[in-house]
XYZ file of C-alpha atoms in Angstrom:
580
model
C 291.749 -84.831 -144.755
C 290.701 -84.893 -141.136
C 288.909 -82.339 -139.959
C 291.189 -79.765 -138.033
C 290.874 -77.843 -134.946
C 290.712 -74.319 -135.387
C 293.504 -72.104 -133.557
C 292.327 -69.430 -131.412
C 293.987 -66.627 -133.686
C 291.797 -68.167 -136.233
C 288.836 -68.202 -134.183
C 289.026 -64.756 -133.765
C 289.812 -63.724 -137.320
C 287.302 -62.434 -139.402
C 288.483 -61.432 -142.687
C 291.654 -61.158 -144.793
C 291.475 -57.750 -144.768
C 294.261 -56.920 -141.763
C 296.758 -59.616 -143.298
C 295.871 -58.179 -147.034
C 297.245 -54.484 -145.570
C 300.054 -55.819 -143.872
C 301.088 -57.644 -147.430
C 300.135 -54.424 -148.929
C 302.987 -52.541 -147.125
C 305.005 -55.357 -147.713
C 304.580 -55.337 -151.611
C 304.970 -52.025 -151.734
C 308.247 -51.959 -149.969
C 309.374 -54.585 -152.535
C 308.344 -52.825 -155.860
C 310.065 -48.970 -153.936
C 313.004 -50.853 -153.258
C 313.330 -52.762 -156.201
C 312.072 -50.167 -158.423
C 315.005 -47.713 -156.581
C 317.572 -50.369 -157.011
C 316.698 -50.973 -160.834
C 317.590 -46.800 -161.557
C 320.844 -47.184 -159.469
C 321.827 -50.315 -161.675
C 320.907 -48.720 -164.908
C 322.864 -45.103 -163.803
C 326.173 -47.588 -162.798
C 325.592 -49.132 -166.252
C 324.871 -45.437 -167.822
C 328.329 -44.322 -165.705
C 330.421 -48.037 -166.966
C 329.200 -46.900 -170.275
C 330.745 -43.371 -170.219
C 334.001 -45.273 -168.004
C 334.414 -47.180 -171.484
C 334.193 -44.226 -173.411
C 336.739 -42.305 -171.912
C 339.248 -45.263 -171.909
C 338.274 -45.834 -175.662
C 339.282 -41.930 -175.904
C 342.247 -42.650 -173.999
C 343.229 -45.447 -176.160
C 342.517 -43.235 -179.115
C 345.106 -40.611 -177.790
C 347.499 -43.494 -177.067
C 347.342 -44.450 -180.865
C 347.285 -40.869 -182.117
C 349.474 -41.150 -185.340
C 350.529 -37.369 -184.919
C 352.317 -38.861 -181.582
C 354.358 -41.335 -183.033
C 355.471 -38.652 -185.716
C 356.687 -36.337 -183.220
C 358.763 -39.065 -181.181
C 360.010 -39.773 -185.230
C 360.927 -35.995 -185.117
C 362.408 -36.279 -181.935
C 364.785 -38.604 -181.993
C 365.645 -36.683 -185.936
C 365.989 -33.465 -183.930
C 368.348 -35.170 -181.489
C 370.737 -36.442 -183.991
C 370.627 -33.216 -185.788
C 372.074 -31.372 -182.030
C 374.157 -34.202 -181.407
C 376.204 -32.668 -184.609
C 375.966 -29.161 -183.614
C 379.103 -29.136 -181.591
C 381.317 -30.855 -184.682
C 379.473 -28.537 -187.100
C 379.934 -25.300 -184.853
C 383.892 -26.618 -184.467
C 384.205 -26.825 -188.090
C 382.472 -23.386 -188.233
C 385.366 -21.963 -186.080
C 388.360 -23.640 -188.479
C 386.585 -21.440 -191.116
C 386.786 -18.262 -188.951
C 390.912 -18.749 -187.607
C 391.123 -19.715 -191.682
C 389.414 -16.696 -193.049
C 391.350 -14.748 -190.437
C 394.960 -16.451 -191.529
C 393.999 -15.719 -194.997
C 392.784 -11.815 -193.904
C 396.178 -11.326 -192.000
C 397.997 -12.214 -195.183
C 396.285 -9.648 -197.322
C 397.219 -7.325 -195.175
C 400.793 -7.743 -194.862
C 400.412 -6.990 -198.839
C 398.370 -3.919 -198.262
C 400.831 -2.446 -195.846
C 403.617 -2.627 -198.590
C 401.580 -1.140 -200.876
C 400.752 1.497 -198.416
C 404.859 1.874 -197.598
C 404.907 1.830 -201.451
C 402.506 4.591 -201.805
C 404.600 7.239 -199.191
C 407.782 6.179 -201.037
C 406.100 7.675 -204.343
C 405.001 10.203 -202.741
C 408.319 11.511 -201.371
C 409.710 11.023 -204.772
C 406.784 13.015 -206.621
C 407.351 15.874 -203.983
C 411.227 15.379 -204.930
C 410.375 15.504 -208.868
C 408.368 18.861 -208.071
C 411.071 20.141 -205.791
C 414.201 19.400 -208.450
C 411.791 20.965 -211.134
C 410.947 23.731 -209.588
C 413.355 25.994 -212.159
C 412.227 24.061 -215.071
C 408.216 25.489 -216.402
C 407.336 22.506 -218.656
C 408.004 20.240 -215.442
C 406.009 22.322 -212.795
C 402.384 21.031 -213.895
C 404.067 17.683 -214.782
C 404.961 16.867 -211.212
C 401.443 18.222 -210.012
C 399.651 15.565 -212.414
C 402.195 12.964 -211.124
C 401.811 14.044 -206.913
C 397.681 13.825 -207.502
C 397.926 10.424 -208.978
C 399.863 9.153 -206.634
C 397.193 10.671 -203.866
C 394.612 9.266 -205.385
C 396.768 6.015 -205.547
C 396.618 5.981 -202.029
C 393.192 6.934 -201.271
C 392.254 3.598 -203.287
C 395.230 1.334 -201.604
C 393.673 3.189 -198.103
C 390.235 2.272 -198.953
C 391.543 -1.154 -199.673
C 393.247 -1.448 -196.331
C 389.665 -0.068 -194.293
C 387.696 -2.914 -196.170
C 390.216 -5.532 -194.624
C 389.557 -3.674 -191.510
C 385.918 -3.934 -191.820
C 386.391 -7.718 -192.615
C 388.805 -8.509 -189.716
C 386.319 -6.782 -187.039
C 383.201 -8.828 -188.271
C 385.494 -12.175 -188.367
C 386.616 -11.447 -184.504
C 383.452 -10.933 -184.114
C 382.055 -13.733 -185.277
C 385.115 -15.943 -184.077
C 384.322 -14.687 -180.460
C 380.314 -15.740 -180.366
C 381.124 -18.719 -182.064
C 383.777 -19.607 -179.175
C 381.073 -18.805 -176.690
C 378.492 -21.018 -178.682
C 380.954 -23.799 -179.226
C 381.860 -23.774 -175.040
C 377.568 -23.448 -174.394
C 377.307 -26.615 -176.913
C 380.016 -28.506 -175.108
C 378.020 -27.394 -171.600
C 374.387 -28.016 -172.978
C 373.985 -30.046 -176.246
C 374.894 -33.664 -174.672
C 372.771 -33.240 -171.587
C 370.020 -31.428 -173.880
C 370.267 -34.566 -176.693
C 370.217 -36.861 -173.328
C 367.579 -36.066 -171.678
C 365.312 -35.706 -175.325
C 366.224 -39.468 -175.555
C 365.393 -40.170 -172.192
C 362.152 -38.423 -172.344
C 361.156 -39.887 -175.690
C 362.103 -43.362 -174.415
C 359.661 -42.885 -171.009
C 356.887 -41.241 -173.353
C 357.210 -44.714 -175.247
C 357.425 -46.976 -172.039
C 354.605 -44.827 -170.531
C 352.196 -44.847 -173.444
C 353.014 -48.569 -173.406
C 352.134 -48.960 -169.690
C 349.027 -46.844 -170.256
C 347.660 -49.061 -172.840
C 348.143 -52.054 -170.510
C 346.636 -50.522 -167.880
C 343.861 -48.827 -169.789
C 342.894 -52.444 -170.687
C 342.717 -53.782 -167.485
C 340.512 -51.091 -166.708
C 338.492 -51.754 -169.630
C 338.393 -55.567 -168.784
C 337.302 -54.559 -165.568
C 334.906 -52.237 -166.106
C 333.340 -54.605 -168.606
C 333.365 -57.587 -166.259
C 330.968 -54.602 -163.811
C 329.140 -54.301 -167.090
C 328.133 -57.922 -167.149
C 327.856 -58.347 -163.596
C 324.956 -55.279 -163.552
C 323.324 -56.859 -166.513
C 323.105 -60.437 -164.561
C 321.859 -58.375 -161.153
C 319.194 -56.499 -163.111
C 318.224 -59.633 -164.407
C 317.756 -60.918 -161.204
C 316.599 -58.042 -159.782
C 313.369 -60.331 -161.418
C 313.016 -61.977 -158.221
C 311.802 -58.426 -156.866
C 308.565 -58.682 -159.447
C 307.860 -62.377 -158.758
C 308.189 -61.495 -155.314
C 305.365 -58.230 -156.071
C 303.143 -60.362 -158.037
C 303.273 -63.646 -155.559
C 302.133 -61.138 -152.874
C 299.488 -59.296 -154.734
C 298.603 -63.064 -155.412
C 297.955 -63.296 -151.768
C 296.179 -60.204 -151.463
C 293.832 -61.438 -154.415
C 293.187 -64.689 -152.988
C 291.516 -63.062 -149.594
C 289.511 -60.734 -151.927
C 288.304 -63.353 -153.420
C 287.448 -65.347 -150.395
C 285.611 -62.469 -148.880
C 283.896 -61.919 -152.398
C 282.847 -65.727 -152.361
C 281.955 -66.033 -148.634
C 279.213 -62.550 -149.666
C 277.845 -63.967 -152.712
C 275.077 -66.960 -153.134
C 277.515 -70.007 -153.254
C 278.616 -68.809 -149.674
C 275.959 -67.734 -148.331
C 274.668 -71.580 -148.643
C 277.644 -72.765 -146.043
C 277.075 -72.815 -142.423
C 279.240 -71.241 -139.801
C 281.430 -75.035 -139.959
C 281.988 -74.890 -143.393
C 282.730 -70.826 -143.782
C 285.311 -71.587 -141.018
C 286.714 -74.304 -142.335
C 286.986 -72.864 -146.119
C 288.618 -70.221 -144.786
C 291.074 -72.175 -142.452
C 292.418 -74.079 -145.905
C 292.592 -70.143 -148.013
C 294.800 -69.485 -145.048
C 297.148 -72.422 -144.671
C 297.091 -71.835 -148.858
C 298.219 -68.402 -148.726
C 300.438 -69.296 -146.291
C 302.221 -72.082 -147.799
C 302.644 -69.108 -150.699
C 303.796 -66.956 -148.905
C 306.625 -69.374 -147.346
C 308.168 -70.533 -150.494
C 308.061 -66.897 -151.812
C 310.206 -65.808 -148.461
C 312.223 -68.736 -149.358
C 312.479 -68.175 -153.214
C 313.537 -64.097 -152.156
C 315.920 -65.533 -149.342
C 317.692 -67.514 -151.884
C 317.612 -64.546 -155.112
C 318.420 -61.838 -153.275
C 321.165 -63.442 -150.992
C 322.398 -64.197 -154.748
C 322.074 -60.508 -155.973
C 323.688 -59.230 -152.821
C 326.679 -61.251 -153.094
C 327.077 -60.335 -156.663
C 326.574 -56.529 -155.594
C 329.195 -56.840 -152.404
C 331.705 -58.202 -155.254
C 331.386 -54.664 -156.946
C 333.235 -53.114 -154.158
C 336.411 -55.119 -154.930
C 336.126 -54.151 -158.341
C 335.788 -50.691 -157.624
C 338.842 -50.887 -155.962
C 341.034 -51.908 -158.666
C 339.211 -49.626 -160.590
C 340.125 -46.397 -158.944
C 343.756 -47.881 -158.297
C 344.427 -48.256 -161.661
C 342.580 -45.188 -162.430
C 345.623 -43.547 -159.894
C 348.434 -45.295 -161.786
C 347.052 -43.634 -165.004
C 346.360 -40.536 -163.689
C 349.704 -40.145 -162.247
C 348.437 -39.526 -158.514
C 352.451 -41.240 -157.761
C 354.028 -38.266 -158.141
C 355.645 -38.771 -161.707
C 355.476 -35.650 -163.923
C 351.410 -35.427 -163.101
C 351.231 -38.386 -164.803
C 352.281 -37.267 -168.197
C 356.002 -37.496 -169.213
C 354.870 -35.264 -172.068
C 355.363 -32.246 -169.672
C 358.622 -33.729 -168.895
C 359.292 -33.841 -172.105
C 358.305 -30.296 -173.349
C 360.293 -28.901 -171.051
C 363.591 -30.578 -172.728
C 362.738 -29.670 -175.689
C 362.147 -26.041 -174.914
C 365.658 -26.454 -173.691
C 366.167 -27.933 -177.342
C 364.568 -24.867 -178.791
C 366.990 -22.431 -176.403
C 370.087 -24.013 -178.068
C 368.581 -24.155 -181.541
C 367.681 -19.652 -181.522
C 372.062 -19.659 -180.554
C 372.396 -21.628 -183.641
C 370.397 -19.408 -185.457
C 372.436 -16.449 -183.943
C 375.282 -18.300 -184.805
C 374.672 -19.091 -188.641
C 373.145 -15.377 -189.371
C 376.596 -14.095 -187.858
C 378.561 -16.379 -190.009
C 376.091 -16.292 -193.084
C 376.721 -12.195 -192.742
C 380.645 -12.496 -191.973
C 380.652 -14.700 -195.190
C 378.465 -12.554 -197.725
C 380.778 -9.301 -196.236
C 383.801 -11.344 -197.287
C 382.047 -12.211 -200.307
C 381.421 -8.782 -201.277
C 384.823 -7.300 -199.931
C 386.897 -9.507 -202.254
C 384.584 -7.840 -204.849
C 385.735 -4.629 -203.757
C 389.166 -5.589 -203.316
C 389.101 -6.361 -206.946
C 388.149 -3.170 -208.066
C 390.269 -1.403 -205.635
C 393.424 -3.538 -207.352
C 392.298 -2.668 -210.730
C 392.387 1.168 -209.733
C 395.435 1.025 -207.563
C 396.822 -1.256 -210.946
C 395.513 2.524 -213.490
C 397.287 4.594 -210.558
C 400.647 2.529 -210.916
C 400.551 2.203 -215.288
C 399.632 6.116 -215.026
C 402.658 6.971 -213.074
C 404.934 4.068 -214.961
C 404.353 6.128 -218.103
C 404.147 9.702 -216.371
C 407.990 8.816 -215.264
C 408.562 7.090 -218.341
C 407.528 10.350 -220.083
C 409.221 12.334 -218.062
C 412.692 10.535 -218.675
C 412.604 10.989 -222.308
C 412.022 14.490 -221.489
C 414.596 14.725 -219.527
C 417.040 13.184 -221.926
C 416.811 15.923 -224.286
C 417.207 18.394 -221.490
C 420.906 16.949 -221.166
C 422.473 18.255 -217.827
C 419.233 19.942 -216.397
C 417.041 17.421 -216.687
C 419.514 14.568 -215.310
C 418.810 15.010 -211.049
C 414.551 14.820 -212.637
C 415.724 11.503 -214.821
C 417.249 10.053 -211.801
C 414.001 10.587 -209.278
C 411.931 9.697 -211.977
C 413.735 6.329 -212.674
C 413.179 4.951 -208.948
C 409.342 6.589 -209.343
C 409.028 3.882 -212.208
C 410.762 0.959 -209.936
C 408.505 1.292 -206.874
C 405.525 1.913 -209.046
C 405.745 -1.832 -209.977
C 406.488 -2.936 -207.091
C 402.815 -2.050 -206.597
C 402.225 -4.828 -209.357
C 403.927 -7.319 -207.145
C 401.935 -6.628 -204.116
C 398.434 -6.425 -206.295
C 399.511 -9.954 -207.811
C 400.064 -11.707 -203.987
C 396.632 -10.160 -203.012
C 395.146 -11.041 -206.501
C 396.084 -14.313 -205.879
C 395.173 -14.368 -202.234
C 391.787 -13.449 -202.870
C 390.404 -16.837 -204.004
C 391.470 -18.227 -200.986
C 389.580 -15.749 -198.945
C 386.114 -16.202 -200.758
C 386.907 -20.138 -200.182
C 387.257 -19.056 -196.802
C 384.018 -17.534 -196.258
C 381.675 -20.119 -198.205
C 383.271 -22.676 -195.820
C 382.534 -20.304 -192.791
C 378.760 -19.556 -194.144
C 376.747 -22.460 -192.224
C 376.624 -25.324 -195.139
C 373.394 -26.536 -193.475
C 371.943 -22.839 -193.157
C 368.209 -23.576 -194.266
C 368.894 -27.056 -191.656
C 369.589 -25.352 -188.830
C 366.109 -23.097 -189.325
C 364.385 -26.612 -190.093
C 365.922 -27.653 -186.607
C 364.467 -24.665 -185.231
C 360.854 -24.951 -187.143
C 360.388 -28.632 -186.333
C 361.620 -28.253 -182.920
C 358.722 -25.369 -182.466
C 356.380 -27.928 -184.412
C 357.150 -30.571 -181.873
C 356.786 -28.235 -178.708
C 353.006 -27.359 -180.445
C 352.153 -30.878 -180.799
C 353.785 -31.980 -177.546
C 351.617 -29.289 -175.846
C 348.570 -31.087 -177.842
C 349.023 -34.194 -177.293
C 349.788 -33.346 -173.272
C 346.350 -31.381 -173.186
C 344.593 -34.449 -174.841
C 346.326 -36.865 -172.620
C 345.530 -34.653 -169.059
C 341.802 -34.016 -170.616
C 341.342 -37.582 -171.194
C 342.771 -39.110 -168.094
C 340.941 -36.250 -166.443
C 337.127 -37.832 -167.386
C 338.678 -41.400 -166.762
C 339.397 -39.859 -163.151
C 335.573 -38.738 -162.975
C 334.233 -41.389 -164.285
C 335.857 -43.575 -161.940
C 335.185 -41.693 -159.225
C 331.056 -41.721 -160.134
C 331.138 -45.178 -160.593
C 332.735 -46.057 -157.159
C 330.076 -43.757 -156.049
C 327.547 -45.163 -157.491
C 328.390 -48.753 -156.695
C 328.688 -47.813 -152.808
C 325.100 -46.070 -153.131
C 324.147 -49.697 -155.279
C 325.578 -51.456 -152.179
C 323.459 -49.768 -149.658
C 319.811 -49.586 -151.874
C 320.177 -53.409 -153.197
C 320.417 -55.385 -149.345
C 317.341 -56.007 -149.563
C 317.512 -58.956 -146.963
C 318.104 -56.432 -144.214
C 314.782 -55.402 -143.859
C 312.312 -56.476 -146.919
C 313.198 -60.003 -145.957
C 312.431 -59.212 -142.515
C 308.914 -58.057 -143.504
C 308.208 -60.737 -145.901
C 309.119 -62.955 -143.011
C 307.090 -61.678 -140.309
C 304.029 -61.934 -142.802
C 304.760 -65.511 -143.892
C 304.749 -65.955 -139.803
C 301.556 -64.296 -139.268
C 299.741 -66.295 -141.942
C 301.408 -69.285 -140.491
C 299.983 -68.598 -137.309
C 296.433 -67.930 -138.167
C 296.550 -71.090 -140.204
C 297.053 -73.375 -137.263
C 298.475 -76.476 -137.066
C 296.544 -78.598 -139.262
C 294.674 -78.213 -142.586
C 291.005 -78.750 -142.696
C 288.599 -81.167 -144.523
C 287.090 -79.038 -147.506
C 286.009 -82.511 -149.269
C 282.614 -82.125 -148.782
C 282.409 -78.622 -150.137
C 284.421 -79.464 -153.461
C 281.250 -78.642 -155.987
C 280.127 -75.486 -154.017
C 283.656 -74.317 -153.842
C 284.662 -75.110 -157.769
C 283.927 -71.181 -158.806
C 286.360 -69.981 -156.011
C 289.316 -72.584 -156.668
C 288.875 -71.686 -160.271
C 289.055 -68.279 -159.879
C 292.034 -68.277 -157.171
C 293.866 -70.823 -159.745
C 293.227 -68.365 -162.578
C 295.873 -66.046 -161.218
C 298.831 -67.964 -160.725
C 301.519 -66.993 -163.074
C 303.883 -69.701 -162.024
C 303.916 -72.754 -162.531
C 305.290 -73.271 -158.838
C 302.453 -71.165 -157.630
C 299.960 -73.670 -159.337
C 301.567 -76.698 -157.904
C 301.881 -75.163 -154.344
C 297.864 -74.476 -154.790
C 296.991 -78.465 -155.863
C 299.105 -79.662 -152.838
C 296.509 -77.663 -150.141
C 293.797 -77.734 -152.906
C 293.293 -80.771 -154.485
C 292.346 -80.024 -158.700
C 288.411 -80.673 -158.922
C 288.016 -83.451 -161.789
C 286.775 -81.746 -165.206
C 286.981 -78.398 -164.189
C 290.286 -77.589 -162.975
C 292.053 -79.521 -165.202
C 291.840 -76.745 -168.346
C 293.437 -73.822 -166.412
C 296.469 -75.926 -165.220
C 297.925 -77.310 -167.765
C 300.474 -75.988 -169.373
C 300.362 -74.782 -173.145
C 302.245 -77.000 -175.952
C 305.945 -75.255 -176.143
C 306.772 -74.674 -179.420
C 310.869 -74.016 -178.591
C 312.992 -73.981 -176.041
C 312.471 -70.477 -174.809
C 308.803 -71.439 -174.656
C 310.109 -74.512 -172.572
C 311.917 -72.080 -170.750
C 309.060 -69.631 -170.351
C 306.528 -72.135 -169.079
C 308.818 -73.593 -166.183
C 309.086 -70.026 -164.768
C 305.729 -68.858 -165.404
């Protein structure tokens, strides 16, 4: 090399001191930015983390078996009201045919009841024509209170069909009322359970599909962060290269005070110095150009966050339901129809206790009735063979006891007519029992299943809407942090905006104080061995090394050693020792 003219910025430099404390600032604007960019990464990774989570959670609720066994129980529960109207119809045949077969009985009561004042007139008559005959005065007595207590059993009889007939109309009317609310209700009720369990199904569905392209999302951020933090790298080279810097004027100033430097004229010192400059400076410009490059790269990656974040929070809308639908969760939708459900399901149970209690009353009035016809049957064989009796008595009276033998003789004909009317209700009775059983609800413990499972599926509806809500809830915060935390990313990790400014202007002041040209060291190679050595020594790239032979040439036998590179033993050593 030529020797080269010394600038005049050179001239007038001294030391490396001012340049080493404007790289200081530098550097340690690089490892505060760097450093501050690193935590933000690692707190959107921490958040992406948590995102995942929450969508995992979300995916779980999506799956949740109990879920799929409550739309099962659903659509069971809307088939079973679907066949309340038919079964509440056939309910009401029972009731008009338990009243047909009540009206019946009674038109058989009332004869016996017409019966009953016909024997009494004639037992009053029997006392009456008597009246001059002793051994018939008691006689007629015993005859009148049988037939009273006849018709104190055939009046008790009547009062239990009375009973009977009042709980029937009864009955008949709520059932008409419930049979009009299930024409009114039931099909909109059963409609809108299908609907809603259809759009729970579609809306899980959508859910999933969406949760996943939040997930793939999310995990595309995940590697993106990953790749930036691993390039965030090029904020440590960038640290090192310029404490590199800093070390080589420490060591010039070190040299230039000790004995090897101390032997060098003004010329030489000058000239040494002139080369450590245009060195440092040719580090420092591929270092500004080697951050240019990385960072532009890291930015680019960052600014693509923002577009993620985007879809993220826009799905994260969709899921949470921020479009109006429900809040989101058809579940609410859906408890609501089947609290209507539930509404219709209590009248059923109304309904069915009514008719279960109409039917055990019938039940236990033809019981009744049967005992009352076996009575009213003692009353009518008592006074058969009280007349019968009397009639033989009479016979042997002759003339006096022939107006008693005639009164007695129709006492014995309408006393079995009471036989005919007790037969026609005898056999009517059967009917009337079928009657009831058929009016008695023949899916009784059903209809409280409805009503159990129904309450069941309002509990887990409730649950699985809570989960849902609670879940989408943290995906809605999550999202939120991490579009927060990407923005505040955005803002920390530009580090061209001003670091690359910096890193610039120093580049351009070491430029400048190195002057145009390089100057001729060649003479000075053996005194100036320790210092290239040591300067060499710190390089821990291999570009930093190569850089440092182009400005300093290697001094034969000594410089060799510390530059070459180690045998690689694999290709991450391969790897290793291009970088470093």
């Amino acid at each position: 090399m030529a020797h080269a003219q010394v600038s005049p910025h050179a001239a007038t430099y001294t030391s490396g001191r001012d340049i080493s404390q404007t790289l200081e600032s530098a550097r340690s604007q690089v490892e505060e930015r760097f450093l501050e960019g690193g935590t933000v990464l690692l707190s959107v990774m921490d958040v992406l983390n948590r995102l995942l989570n929450s969508l995992e959670s979300v995916t779980k609720a999506l799956d949740n078996k109990e879920s799929s066994d409550t739309s099962a129980d659903l659509h069971a529960t809307v088939e079973s009201l679907t066949a309340l109207p038919v079964t509440e119809e056939n309910r009401q045949q029972a009731l008009v045919s338990l009243a047909h077969t009540g009206r019946e009985l009674r038109k058989h009561v009332a004869d016996m009841q017409e019966t009953m004042r016909y024997l009494r007139t004639f037992a009053v008559t029997v006392k009456i024509t008597g009246a001059g005959l002793a051994e018939f005065a008691g006689f007629a007595q015993e005859i009148l209170e049988r037939i009273y207590s006849g018709t104190d059993e055939v009046n008790r009889f009547a009062a239990h069909l009375d009973s009977l007939e009042k709980e029937v109309k009864l009955a008949a009317s709520l059932g008409a009322s419930v049979s009009r609310g299930y024409a009114d209700t039931v099909p909109a009720v059963a409609a809108a359970l299908r609907d809603d369990a259809a759009k729970i199904a579609g809306h899980r569905k959508d859910l999933g599909v969406i949760a996943r392209e939040v997930g793939a999302i999310a995990r595309g951020v995940q590697g993106k962060v990953a790749s930036t933090l691993s390039a965030l790298q090029i904020g440590d080279i960038t640290r090192q290269r310029i404490e590199h810097v800093q070390a080589t004027f420490s060591l010039l100033e070190d040299f230039l005070a000790g004995e090897d430097g101390a032997r060098l004229d003004a010329g030489a010192r000058q000239r040494l110095q002139n080369v450590i400059h245009h060195l440092t400076a040719a580090q420092m410009s591929e270092m500004c150009a080697d951050f240019q490059r990385d960072s532009e790269s890291v930015v680019k990656t960052i600014a693509s966050f923002d577009h993620d974040t985007r879809d993220i929070l826009k799905l994260r809308d969709q899921m949470s339901g921020e479009n109006g639908e429900a809040g989101g969760n058809f579940m609410r939708a859906l408890e609501s129809s089947v609290s209507a459900a539930h509404e219709i399901v209590k009248q059923v149970d109304t309904a069915s206790r009514q008719a279960d209690q109409v039917s055990q009353s019938t039940i236990g009035t033809a019981a009744k009735l049967f005992e009352a016809i076996g009575n009213i049957r003692a009353v009518k064989t008592d006074i058969h063979y009280m007349a019968l009796n009397t009639n033989l008595r009479c016979s042997r009276l002759g003339e006096e006891g022939k107006s008693i033998n005639v009164v007695t003789a129709e006492l014995r004909i309408f006393a079995g007519k009471l036989d005919d009317s007790a037969d026609a209700i005898v056999n009517g009775l059967p009917t009337l029992e079928a009657a009831a059983g058929r009016v008695a609800p023949a899916t009784d413990a059903g209809a409280g299943g409805l009503g159990e499972s129904l309450t069941s599926a309002v509990g887990n509806i409730r649950s699985a809407a809570n989960v849902m809500e609670n879940e989408l809830k943290v995906l809605a915060e999550n999202g939120r942090e991490v579009a927060t935390k990407i923005n505040l990313l955005i803002g920390k990790l530009d580090f061209q905006h001003d670091l690359g400014d910096v890193l610039a202007r120093c580049a351009d002041v070491l430029d400048g104080v190195a002057g145009a040209e390089v100057a001729d060291i060649s003479d000075l190679t053996e005194t100036i061995a320790p210092l290239d050595r040591k300067i060499f020594k710190l390089y821990t790239m291999v570009q930093e090394r190569n850089t440092h032979r182009e400005i300093i040439p290697a001094i034969e036998g000594s410089a060799a050693a510390p530059a070459e590179a180690p045998k690689a033993e694999n290709d991450e050593d391969l790897f290793a020792d291009a970088l470093f």
